PDB file of C-alpha atoms in Angstrom:
ATOM      1  CA  MET A 155      -0.040   0.047   0.034  1.00  0.00           C
ATOM      2  CA  GLN A 156       1.393   3.274  -1.076  1.00  0.00           C
ATOM      3  CA  GLU A 157       2.216   5.710   1.805  1.00  0.00           C
ATOM      4  CA  GLN A 158       0.276   8.929   1.747  1.00  0.00           C
ATOM      5  CA  THR A 159       2.107  12.044   1.157  1.00  0.00           C
ATOM      6  CA  PRO A 160       1.696  14.509   3.932  1.00  0.00           C
ATOM      7  CA  ILE A 161       0.103  17.836   3.132  1.00  0.00           C
ATOM      8  CA  ARG A 162       2.110  20.921   3.290  1.00  0.00           C
ATOM      9  CA  LEU A 163       1.152  24.482   3.978  1.00  0.00           C
ATOM     10  CA  ASP A 164       2.694  26.768   1.262  1.00  0.00           C
ATOM     11  CA  VAL A 165       1.877  30.324   2.095  1.00  0.00           C
ATOM     12  CA  GLU A 166       3.868  31.609  -0.865  1.00  0.00           C
ATOM     13  CA  ALA A 167       2.026  29.341  -3.366  1.00  0.00           C
ATOM     14  CA  VAL A 168      -1.257  30.610  -1.981  1.00  0.00           C
ATOM     15  CA  VAL A 169      -0.271  34.247  -2.122  1.00  0.00           C
ATOM     16  CA  ARG A 170       0.915  33.831  -5.663  1.00  0.00           C
ATOM     17  CA  GLN A 171      -2.470  32.192  -6.618  1.00  0.00           C
ATOM     18  CA  LYS A 172      -4.594  34.842  -4.917  1.00  0.00           C
ATOM     19  CA  ILE A 173      -2.717  37.897  -5.530  1.00  0.00           C
ATOM     20  CA  GLY A 174      -0.095  37.082  -8.183  1.00  0.00           C
ATOM     21  CA  ASN A 175       3.787  37.723  -8.259  1.00  0.00           C
ATOM     22  CA  ARG A 176       3.439  41.345  -7.011  1.00  0.00           C
ATOM     23  CA  THR A 177       3.933  40.614  -3.383  1.00  0.00           C
ATOM     24  CA  PRO A 178       7.247  41.534  -1.938  1.00  0.00           C
ATOM     25  CA  GLY A 179       9.483  38.772  -0.492  1.00  0.00           C
ATOM     26  CA  PHE A 180       9.579  40.264   3.014  1.00  0.00           C
ATOM     27  CA  VAL A 181       5.695  40.347   3.108  1.00  0.00           C
ATOM     28  CA  VAL A 182       5.434  36.619   2.159  1.00  0.00           C
ATOM     29  CA  SER A 183       8.030  35.814   4.915  1.00  0.00           C
ATOM     30  CA  TYR A 184       5.950  37.877   7.568  1.00  0.00           C
ATOM     31  CA  LEU A 185       2.807  35.851   6.422  1.00  0.00           C
ATOM     32  CA  LYS A 186       4.614  32.523   6.894  1.00  0.00           C
ATOM     33  CA  HIS A 187       5.483  33.705  10.359  1.00  0.00           C
ATOM     34  CA  ILE A 188       1.879  34.827  11.455  1.00  0.00           C
ATOM     35  CA  VAL A 189       0.297  31.639   9.953  1.00  0.00           C
ATOM     36  CA  HIS A 190       2.970  29.496  11.693  1.00  0.00           C
ATOM     37  CA  GLU A 191       3.834  27.628   8.519  1.00  0.00           C
ATOM     38  CA  ASP A 192       6.848  25.679   9.795  1.00  0.00           C
ATOM     39  CA  THR A 193       4.843  24.621  13.038  1.00  0.00           C
ATOM     40  CA  PHE A 194       1.900  23.380  10.929  1.00  0.00           C
ATOM     41  CA  ASN A 195       4.075  21.574   8.457  1.00  0.00           C
ATOM     42  CA  LYS A 196       5.953  19.669  11.277  1.00  0.00           C
ATOM     43  CA  PHE A 197       2.613  18.663  12.653  1.00  0.00           C
ATOM     44  CA  PHE A 198       1.396  17.599   9.215  1.00  0.00           C
ATOM     45  CA  ARG A 199       4.563  15.339   8.688  1.00  0.00           C
ATOM     46  CA  GLU A 200       4.213  13.783  12.055  1.00  0.00           C
ATOM     47  CA  HIS A 201       0.489  12.999  11.567  1.00  0.00           C
ATOM     48  CA  SER A 202       0.447  12.075   8.033  1.00  0.00           C
ATOM     49  CA  GLY A 203      -2.820  10.042   7.098  1.00  0.00           C
ATOM     50  CA  LEU A 204      -5.073  11.484   9.567  1.00  0.00           C
ATOM     51  CA  LYS A 205      -8.258  13.169   8.240  1.00  0.00           C
ATOM     52  CA  ASP A 206     -11.558  14.400   9.159  1.00  0.00           C
ATOM     53  CA  TYR A 207     -12.476  14.036  12.843  1.00  0.00           C
ATOM     54  CA  ASP A 208      -9.213  12.147  13.711  1.00  0.00           C
ATOM     55  CA  PHE A 209      -7.225  15.011  12.313  1.00  0.00           C
ATOM     56  CA  ILE A 210      -9.209  17.555  14.458  1.00  0.00           C
ATOM     57  CA  ARG A 211      -8.660  15.514  17.416  1.00  0.00           C
ATOM     58  CA  ALA A 212      -4.986  15.537  16.923  1.00  0.00           C
ATOM     59  CA  VAL A 213      -5.003  19.198  16.319  1.00  0.00           C
ATOM     60  CA  LEU A 214      -6.882  19.921  19.596  1.00  0.00           C
ATOM     61  CA  GLY A 215      -4.718  17.323  21.509  1.00  0.00           C
ATOM     62  CA  PRO A 216      -1.405  17.404  23.378  1.00  0.00           C
ATOM     63  CA  ASP A 217       0.713  17.416  20.237  1.00  0.00           C
ATOM     64  CA  LEU A 218      -0.474  20.961  19.175  1.00  0.00           C
ATOM     65  CA  LEU A 219      -3.248  23.105  20.865  1.00  0.00           C
ATOM     66  CA  LYS A 220      -3.938  21.184  24.081  1.00  0.00           C
ATOM     67  CA  ALA A 221      -7.504  22.557  24.219  1.00  0.00           C
ATOM     68  CA  SER A 222     -10.166  21.337  26.578  1.00  0.00           C
ATOM     69  CA  VAL A 223     -13.876  22.085  26.775  1.00  0.00           C
ATOM     70  CA  ALA A 224     -16.770  21.921  29.091  1.00  0.00           C
ATOM     71  CA  VAL A 225     -20.307  21.199  27.795  1.00  0.00           C
ATOM     72  CA  SER A 226     -23.623  22.266  29.426  1.00  0.00           C
ATOM     73  CA  GLY A 227     -27.023  21.458  27.895  1.00  0.00           C
ATOM     74  CA  ALA A 228     -25.899  18.215  26.346  1.00  0.00           C
ATOM     75  CA  GLU A 229     -29.362  16.900  27.133  1.00  0.00           C
ATOM     76  CA  ASN A 230     -30.807  19.289  24.532  1.00  0.00           C
ATOM     77  CA  LEU A 231     -29.086  17.510  21.698  1.00  0.00           C
ATOM     78  CA  PRO A 232     -31.617  15.716  19.483  1.00  0.00           C
ATOM     79  CA  GLN A 233     -32.180  12.055  20.464  1.00  0.00           C
ATOM     80  CA  ASP A 234     -33.271  11.063  16.857  1.00  0.00           C
ATOM     81  CA  SER A 235     -31.395  10.880  13.554  1.00  0.00           C
ATOM     82  CA  ALA A 236     -33.304  13.624  11.774  1.00  0.00           C
ATOM     83  CA  PRO A 237     -30.846  15.896  10.412  1.00  0.00           C
ATOM     84  CA  VAL A 238     -30.668  19.380  12.078  1.00  0.00           C
ATOM     85  CA  CYS A 239     -28.783  22.680  11.864  1.00  0.00           C
ATOM     86  CA  PHE A 240     -26.400  23.631  14.590  1.00  0.00           C
ATOM     87  CA  VAL A 241     -25.850  27.384  14.762  1.00  0.00           C
ATOM     88  CA  SER A 242     -23.339  29.183  16.853  1.00  0.00           C
ATOM     89  CA  ASN A 243     -21.639  32.363  17.560  1.00  0.00           C
ATOM     90  CA  HIS A 244     -18.230  32.588  16.203  1.00  0.00           C
ATOM     91  CA  PRO A 245     -15.794  34.201  18.771  1.00  0.00           C
ATOM     92  CA  LEU A 246     -12.561  32.584  17.674  1.00  0.00           C
ATOM     93  CA  GLY A 247     -12.762  32.027  13.836  1.00  0.00           C
ATOM     94  CA  GLY A 248     -11.275  28.584  13.703  1.00  0.00           C
ATOM     95  CA  LEU A 249     -10.537  26.921  16.932  1.00  0.00           C
ATOM     96  CA  ASP A 250     -14.286  27.292  18.044  1.00  0.00           C
ATOM     97  CA  GLY A 251     -15.319  25.674  14.718  1.00  0.00           C
ATOM     98  CA  MET A 252     -12.768  22.539  15.276  1.00  0.00           C
ATOM     99  CA  ILE A 253     -14.041  22.117  18.948  1.00  0.00           C
ATOM    100  CA  LEU A 254     -17.678  22.216  18.059  1.00  0.00           C
ATOM    101  CA  ALA A 255     -17.173  19.970  14.910  1.00  0.00           C
ATOM    102  CA  LEU A 256     -15.294  17.222  16.956  1.00  0.00           C
ATOM    103  CA  TYR A 257     -17.817  17.483  20.044  1.00  0.00           C
ATOM    104  CA  LEU A 258     -21.021  17.271  17.788  1.00  0.00           C
ATOM    105  CA  GLY A 259     -19.418  14.687  15.513  1.00  0.00           C
ATOM    106  CA  GLU A 260     -18.780  12.548  18.402  1.00  0.00           C
ATOM    107  CA  GLN A 261     -22.489  12.863  19.696  1.00  0.00           C
ATOM    108  CA  ARG A 262     -23.942  12.519  16.290  1.00  0.00           C
ATOM    109  CA  ASN A 263     -22.291   9.530  14.916  1.00  0.00           C
ATOM    110  CA  TYR A 264     -19.762  11.566  12.962  1.00  0.00           C
ATOM    111  CA  ASN A 265     -22.488  12.749  10.658  1.00  0.00           C
ATOM    112  CA  VAL A 266     -21.773  16.642  11.100  1.00  0.00           C
ATOM    113  CA  ARG A 267     -20.526  18.656   8.071  1.00  0.00           C
ATOM    114  CA  VAL A 268     -19.306  22.211   8.648  1.00  0.00           C
ATOM    115  CA  ILE A 269     -19.866  25.182   6.298  1.00  0.00           C
ATOM    116  CA  VAL A 270     -16.588  27.108   6.032  1.00  0.00           C
ATOM    117  CA  ASN A 271     -14.807  29.717   4.277  1.00  0.00           C
ATOM    118  CA  GLU A 272     -13.561  28.492   0.931  1.00  0.00           C
ATOM    119  CA  LEU A 273      -9.773  29.143   1.945  1.00  0.00           C
ATOM    120  CA  LEU A 274     -10.036  26.480   4.553  1.00  0.00           C
ATOM    121  CA  MET A 275     -10.388  23.847   1.744  1.00  0.00           C
ATOM    122  CA  TYR A 276      -6.597  24.003   1.453  1.00  0.00           C
ATOM    123  CA  LEU A 277      -6.579  21.869   4.659  1.00  0.00           C
ATOM    124  CA  THR A 278      -7.120  18.645   2.673  1.00  0.00           C
ATOM    125  CA  PRO A 279      -7.437  16.355   5.536  1.00  0.00           C
ATOM    126  CA  LEU A 280     -10.670  18.207   6.426  1.00  0.00           C
ATOM    127  CA  GLN A 281     -12.355  18.188   3.047  1.00  0.00           C
ATOM    128  CA  GLY A 282     -14.394  15.216   4.133  1.00  0.00           C
ATOM    129  CA  ILE A 283     -16.368  17.293   6.541  1.00  0.00           C
ATOM    130  CA  PHE A 284     -15.946  20.870   5.329  1.00  0.00           C
ATOM    131  CA  VAL A 285     -18.346  22.313   2.791  1.00  0.00           C
ATOM    132  CA  PRO A 286     -17.125  25.598   1.319  1.00  0.00           C
ATOM    133  CA  VAL A 287     -18.907  28.893   0.711  1.00  0.00           C
ATOM    134  CA  HIS A 288     -17.360  31.444  -1.738  1.00  0.00           C
ATOM    135  CA  VAL A 289     -16.806  34.651  -0.140  1.00  0.00           C
ATOM    136  CA  SER A 290     -15.582  36.672  -3.118  1.00  0.00           C
ATOM    137  CA  GLY A 291     -15.870  36.769  -6.910  1.00  0.00           C
ATOM    138  CA  LYS A 292     -18.771  36.566  -9.318  1.00  0.00           C
ATOM    139  CA  GLY A 293     -20.442  34.421 -11.775  1.00  0.00           C
ATOM    140  CA  GLY A 294     -20.616  30.681 -12.355  1.00  0.00           C
ATOM    141  CA  GLN A 295     -18.154  29.743  -9.588  1.00  0.00           C
ATOM    142  CA  ASN A 296     -20.708  31.389  -6.945  1.00  0.00           C
ATOM    143  CA  ARG A 297     -23.291  28.981  -8.368  1.00  0.00           C
ATOM    144  CA  ASP A 298     -21.164  26.076  -8.043  1.00  0.00           C
ATOM    145  CA  TYR A 299     -20.792  26.857  -4.379  1.00  0.00           C
ATOM    146  CA  ALA A 300     -24.359  27.570  -3.857  1.00  0.00           C
ATOM    147  CA  GLN A 301     -25.168  24.141  -5.487  1.00  0.00           C
ATOM    148  CA  LYS A 302     -22.797  22.469  -2.866  1.00  0.00           C
ATOM    149  CA  ILE A 303     -24.663  24.147  -0.051  1.00  0.00           C
ATOM    150  CA  ASP A 304     -28.200  22.983  -1.423  1.00  0.00           C
ATOM    151  CA  ASP A 305     -26.836  19.474  -1.680  1.00  0.00           C
ATOM    152  CA  LEU A 306     -25.766  19.569   1.829  1.00  0.00           C
ATOM    153  CA  TYR A 307     -29.086  20.675   3.103  1.00  0.00           C
ATOM    154  CA  THR A 308     -30.788  18.027   1.165  1.00  0.00           C
ATOM    155  CA  SER A 309     -28.530  15.465   2.498  1.00  0.00           C
ATOM    156  CA  ARG A 310     -28.914  13.439   5.805  1.00  0.00           C
ATOM    157  CA  HIS A 311     -25.886  15.084   7.288  1.00  0.00           C
ATOM    158  CA  ASP A 312     -26.245  17.395  10.327  1.00  0.00           C
ATOM    159  CA  ILE A 313     -24.999  20.902   9.540  1.00  0.00           C
ATOM    160  CA  LEU A 314     -22.787  23.219  11.814  1.00  0.00           C
ATOM    161  CA  THR A 315     -22.732  26.780  10.662  1.00  0.00           C
ATOM    162  CA  PHE A 316     -21.882  30.210  11.799  1.00  0.00           C
ATOM    163  CA  PRO A 317     -24.516  32.504  10.426  1.00  0.00           C
ATOM    164  CA  SER A 318     -22.458  35.607  10.920  1.00  0.00           C
ATOM    165  CA  GLY A 319     -20.146  34.426   8.056  1.00  0.00           C
ATOM    166  CA  MET A 320     -17.085  35.942   9.934  1.00  0.00           C
ATOM    167  CA  CYS A 321     -15.760  35.747  13.375  1.00  0.00           C
ATOM    168  CA  SER A 322     -16.860  38.017  16.072  1.00  0.00           C
ATOM    169  CA  ARG A 323     -15.496  41.677  16.281  1.00  0.00           C
ATOM    170  CA  LYS A 324     -15.819  44.303  19.079  1.00  0.00           C
ATOM    171  CA  ILE A 325     -19.066  45.928  18.465  1.00  0.00           C
ATOM    172  CA  GLU A 326     -20.345  48.747  20.764  1.00  0.00           C
ATOM    173  CA  GLY A 327     -17.718  47.881  23.221  1.00  0.00           C
ATOM    174  CA  LYS A 328     -18.675  44.094  23.318  1.00  0.00           C
ATOM    175  CA  VAL A 329     -17.117  41.085  21.534  1.00  0.00           C
ATOM    176  CA  GLN A 330     -19.923  39.811  19.486  1.00  0.00           C
ATOM    177  CA  ASP A 331     -20.937  38.503  15.965  1.00  0.00           C
ATOM    178  CA  PRO A 332     -21.876  40.904  13.282  1.00  0.00           C
ATOM    179  CA  GLU A 333     -25.527  40.664  11.979  1.00  0.00           C
ATOM    180  CA  TRP A 334     -26.414  37.036  11.183  1.00  0.00           C
ATOM    181  CA  LYS A 335     -27.365  36.092   7.534  1.00  0.00           C
ATOM    182  CA  LYS A 336     -30.978  35.298   6.838  1.00  0.00           C
ATOM    183  CA  SER A 337     -30.006  32.174   4.632  1.00  0.00           C
ATOM    184  CA  VAL A 338     -29.730  29.877   7.728  1.00  0.00           C
ATOM    185  CA  ILE A 339     -33.506  30.573   8.362  1.00  0.00           C
ATOM    186  CA  GLN A 340     -34.540  30.231   4.638  1.00  0.00           C
ATOM    187  CA  LYS A 341     -32.558  26.834   4.222  1.00  0.00           C
ATOM    188  CA  SER A 342     -33.917  25.489   7.457  1.00  0.00           C
ATOM    189  CA  VAL A 343     -37.407  26.184   6.636  1.00  0.00           C
ATOM    190  CA  GLN A 344     -37.064  25.084   3.097  1.00  0.00           C
ATOM    191  CA  HIS A 345     -35.665  21.745   4.212  1.00  0.00           C
ATOM    192  CA  LYS A 346     -37.441  21.339   7.372  1.00  0.00           C
ATOM    193  CA  ARG A 347     -34.527  21.310   9.666  1.00  0.00           C
ATOM    194  CA  ASP A 348     -34.888  22.253  13.219  1.00  0.00           C
ATOM    195  CA  ILE A 349     -32.211  24.607  14.538  1.00  0.00           C
ATOM    196  CA  VAL A 350     -30.117  23.978  17.788  1.00  0.00           C
ATOM    197  CA  PRO A 351     -28.545  27.180  19.070  1.00  0.00           C
ATOM    198  CA  ILE A 352     -25.015  26.884  20.698  1.00  0.00           C
ATOM    199  CA  TYR A 353     -23.199  29.610  22.554  1.00  0.00           C
ATOM    200  CA  PHE A 354     -19.398  29.290  22.476  1.00  0.00           C
ATOM    201  CA  ASP A 355     -17.593  31.293  25.307  1.00  0.00           C
ATOM    202  CA  GLY A 356     -14.186  32.732  24.111  1.00  0.00           C
ATOM    203  CA  GLN A 357     -12.576  35.596  22.585  1.00  0.00           C
ATOM    204  CA  ASN A 358      -9.374  36.490  20.626  1.00  0.00           C
ATOM    205  CA  SER A 359      -6.766  38.887  21.767  1.00  0.00           C
ATOM    206  CA  GLY A 360      -7.144  42.694  21.961  1.00  0.00           C
ATOM    207  CA  PHE A 361      -4.756  43.077  19.116  1.00  0.00           C
ATOM    208  CA  PHE A 362      -7.097  41.170  16.803  1.00  0.00           C
ATOM    209  CA  TYR A 363     -10.062  43.297  17.770  1.00  0.00           C
ATOM    210  CA  ASN A 364      -8.210  46.655  17.679  1.00  0.00           C
ATOM    211  CA  LEU A 365      -6.802  45.702  14.121  1.00  0.00           C
ATOM    212  CA  ALA A 366     -10.392  44.992  12.919  1.00  0.00           C
ATOM    213  CA  LEU A 367     -11.594  48.219  14.328  1.00  0.00           C
ATOM    214  CA  TRP A 368      -8.994  50.412  12.852  1.00  0.00           C
ATOM    215  CA  ARG A 369      -9.218  48.700   9.485  1.00  0.00           C
ATOM    216  CA  THR A 370     -12.834  49.495   9.508  1.00  0.00           C
ATOM    217  CA  ARG A 371     -12.329  53.155  10.470  1.00  0.00           C
ATOM    218  CA  LEU A 372      -9.855  53.696   7.738  1.00  0.00           C
ATOM    219  CA  GLY A 373     -12.214  52.297   5.201  1.00  0.00           C
ATOM    220  CA  ILE A 374     -10.221  49.310   4.197  1.00  0.00           C
ATOM    221  CA  LYS A 375     -12.495  46.666   2.963  1.00  0.00           C
ATOM    222  CA  THR A 376      -9.970  43.817   2.903  1.00  0.00           C
ATOM    223  CA  ASN A 377     -10.464  41.559   5.857  1.00  0.00           C
ATOM    224  CA  ILE A 378      -6.831  42.071   6.932  1.00  0.00           C
ATOM    225  CA  GLU A 379      -7.295  40.687  10.476  1.00  0.00           C
ATOM    226  CA  MET A 380      -8.309  37.282   9.075  1.00  0.00           C
ATOM    227  CA  LEU A 381      -4.574  36.684   8.331  1.00  0.00           C
ATOM    228  CA  TYR A 382      -3.984  36.456  12.040  1.00  0.00           C
ATOM    229  CA  LEU A 383      -6.606  33.809  12.866  1.00  0.00           C
ATOM    230  CA  ALA A 384      -3.940  31.124  12.873  1.00  0.00           C
ATOM    231  CA  ASP A 385      -1.762  33.170  15.354  1.00  0.00           C
ATOM    232  CA  GLU A 386      -4.808  33.860  17.471  1.00  0.00           C
ATOM    233  CA  MET A 387      -5.309  30.006  17.544  1.00  0.00           C
ATOM    234  CA  PHE A 388      -1.841  29.403  18.851  1.00  0.00           C
ATOM    235  CA  LYS A 389      -2.222  32.102  21.449  1.00  0.00           C
ATOM    236  CA  ALA A 390      -5.154  30.059  22.904  1.00  0.00           C
ATOM    237  CA  THR A 391      -2.895  26.808  23.288  1.00  0.00           C
ATOM    238  CA  GLY A 392      -3.725  25.122  26.677  1.00  0.00           C
ATOM    239  CA  LYS A 393      -6.969  27.054  27.165  1.00  0.00           C
ATOM    240  CA  HIS A 394     -10.251  25.724  28.623  1.00  0.00           C
ATOM    241  CA  PHE A 395     -13.373  26.603  26.808  1.00  0.00           C
ATOM    242  CA  SER A 396     -17.092  26.157  27.563  1.00  0.00           C
ATOM    243  CA  ILE A 397     -20.036  25.803  25.329  1.00  0.00           C
ATOM    244  CA  LYS A 398     -23.809  25.817  25.909  1.00  0.00           C
ATOM    245  CA  ILE A 399     -26.376  23.884  23.836  1.00  0.00           C
ATOM    246  CA  GLY A 400     -29.821  25.343  23.803  1.00  0.00           C
ATOM    247  CA  LYS A 401     -33.166  23.581  23.226  1.00  0.00           C
ATOM    248  CA  PRO A 402     -33.879  22.811  19.556  1.00  0.00           C
ATOM    249  CA  ILE A 403     -36.029  25.442  17.723  1.00  0.00           C
ATOM    250  CA  PRO A 404     -38.650  23.690  15.371  1.00  0.00           C
ATOM    251  CA  TYR A 405     -38.341  25.086  11.889  1.00  0.00           C
ATOM    252  CA  THR A 406     -42.112  25.774  12.058  1.00  0.00           C
ATOM    253  CA  THR A 407     -41.247  28.610  14.632  1.00  0.00           C
ATOM    254  CA  PHE A 408     -40.140  30.783  11.591  1.00  0.00           C
ATOM    255  CA  ASP A 409     -43.433  31.963  10.239  1.00  0.00           C
ATOM    256  CA  ARG A 410     -44.347  35.000   8.337  1.00  0.00           C
ATOM    257  CA  SER A 411     -44.930  37.050  11.426  1.00  0.00           C
ATOM    258  CA  ARG A 412     -41.192  38.139  10.872  1.00  0.00           C
ATOM    259  CA  THR A 413     -38.868  38.265   7.897  1.00  0.00           C
ATOM    260  CA  PRO A 414     -36.094  35.647   7.618  1.00  0.00           C
ATOM    261  CA  GLN A 415     -33.677  38.424   8.387  1.00  0.00           C
ATOM    262  CA  GLU A 416     -35.535  39.346  11.595  1.00  0.00           C
ATOM    263  CA  TRP A 417     -35.731  35.719  12.495  1.00  0.00           C
ATOM    264  CA  ALA A 418     -31.958  35.345  11.940  1.00  0.00           C
ATOM    265  CA  GLN A 419     -31.409  38.067  14.516  1.00  0.00           C
ATOM    266  CA  TRP A 420     -33.947  36.594  16.878  1.00  0.00           C
ATOM    267  CA  VAL A 421     -32.011  33.235  16.900  1.00  0.00           C
ATOM    268  CA  ARG A 422     -28.645  35.306  17.367  1.00  0.00           C
ATOM    269  CA  ASN A 423     -30.169  37.143  20.430  1.00  0.00           C
ATOM    270  CA  GLU A 424     -31.398  33.572  21.752  1.00  0.00           C
ATOM    271  CA  VAL A 425     -27.747  32.374  21.517  1.00  0.00           C
ATOM    272  CA  TYR A 426     -26.310  35.480  23.430  1.00  0.00           C
ATOM    273  CA  ASN A 427     -29.071  35.320  25.998  1.00  0.00           C
ATOM    274  CA  MET A 428     -27.602  31.733  26.793  1.00  0.00           C
ATOM    275  CA  SER A 429     -24.511  33.322  27.964  1.00  0.00           C
ATOM    276  CA  LYS A 430     -26.351  35.076  30.754  1.00  0.00           C
ATOM    277  CA  SER A 431     -27.962  31.949  32.315  1.00  0.00           C
TER     278      SER A 431
END
């Protein structure tokens, strides 16, 4: 049997593909540093062959991030196999997604699929459980990604999604998600999926939020702070997190008394209200 070649994170190749050859060498070197290219590649070599939930388990384990989690409300998890949509706030932008994917996968017979930013598809060991959304560009490629999402909702897989579409920022002095997108309500109603709300307790560093704040104030549209999410993940090494699982919300709740956008914000508020209990 042929040995599987370990994946390799190649920041320079990604930069060339996304931006072209205009990027100065010192910028590429800095990007390699903040995304921890060498650390990731060492981990990939030492854990070659792992994929999906086993890969996440190794990332969160003692060989890399040493993360632990406490869960309350586990009794609210659905007891049958009917596919549901798990929705959560997104305070960390990466680590929270892996923690939730692994925990929910273990509880739901490893049947959970996660909707992610297309850039995360470069992590080939996770392509079996990640379903990408296209966050930029126009035309047919957008339709291709939309079809993948439609196929996911019509499947028997449970779905984990972060309806904000991006990780939390400091808004009105509080670390919280931007407005949630209405598509999670529309898709859940269309495909008759109950929604299970989850609150994840955590936050990134002050540097991350201040960078996002000043980027916005300066009118820079490019999501620069996203480049630091890997660095933020390593800053959280060894931390203990807590998550709260709320009672399932039947899809029939989302009637015409409110618009899908209003219902999305209602669910968002329900999630943040869980943090107060």
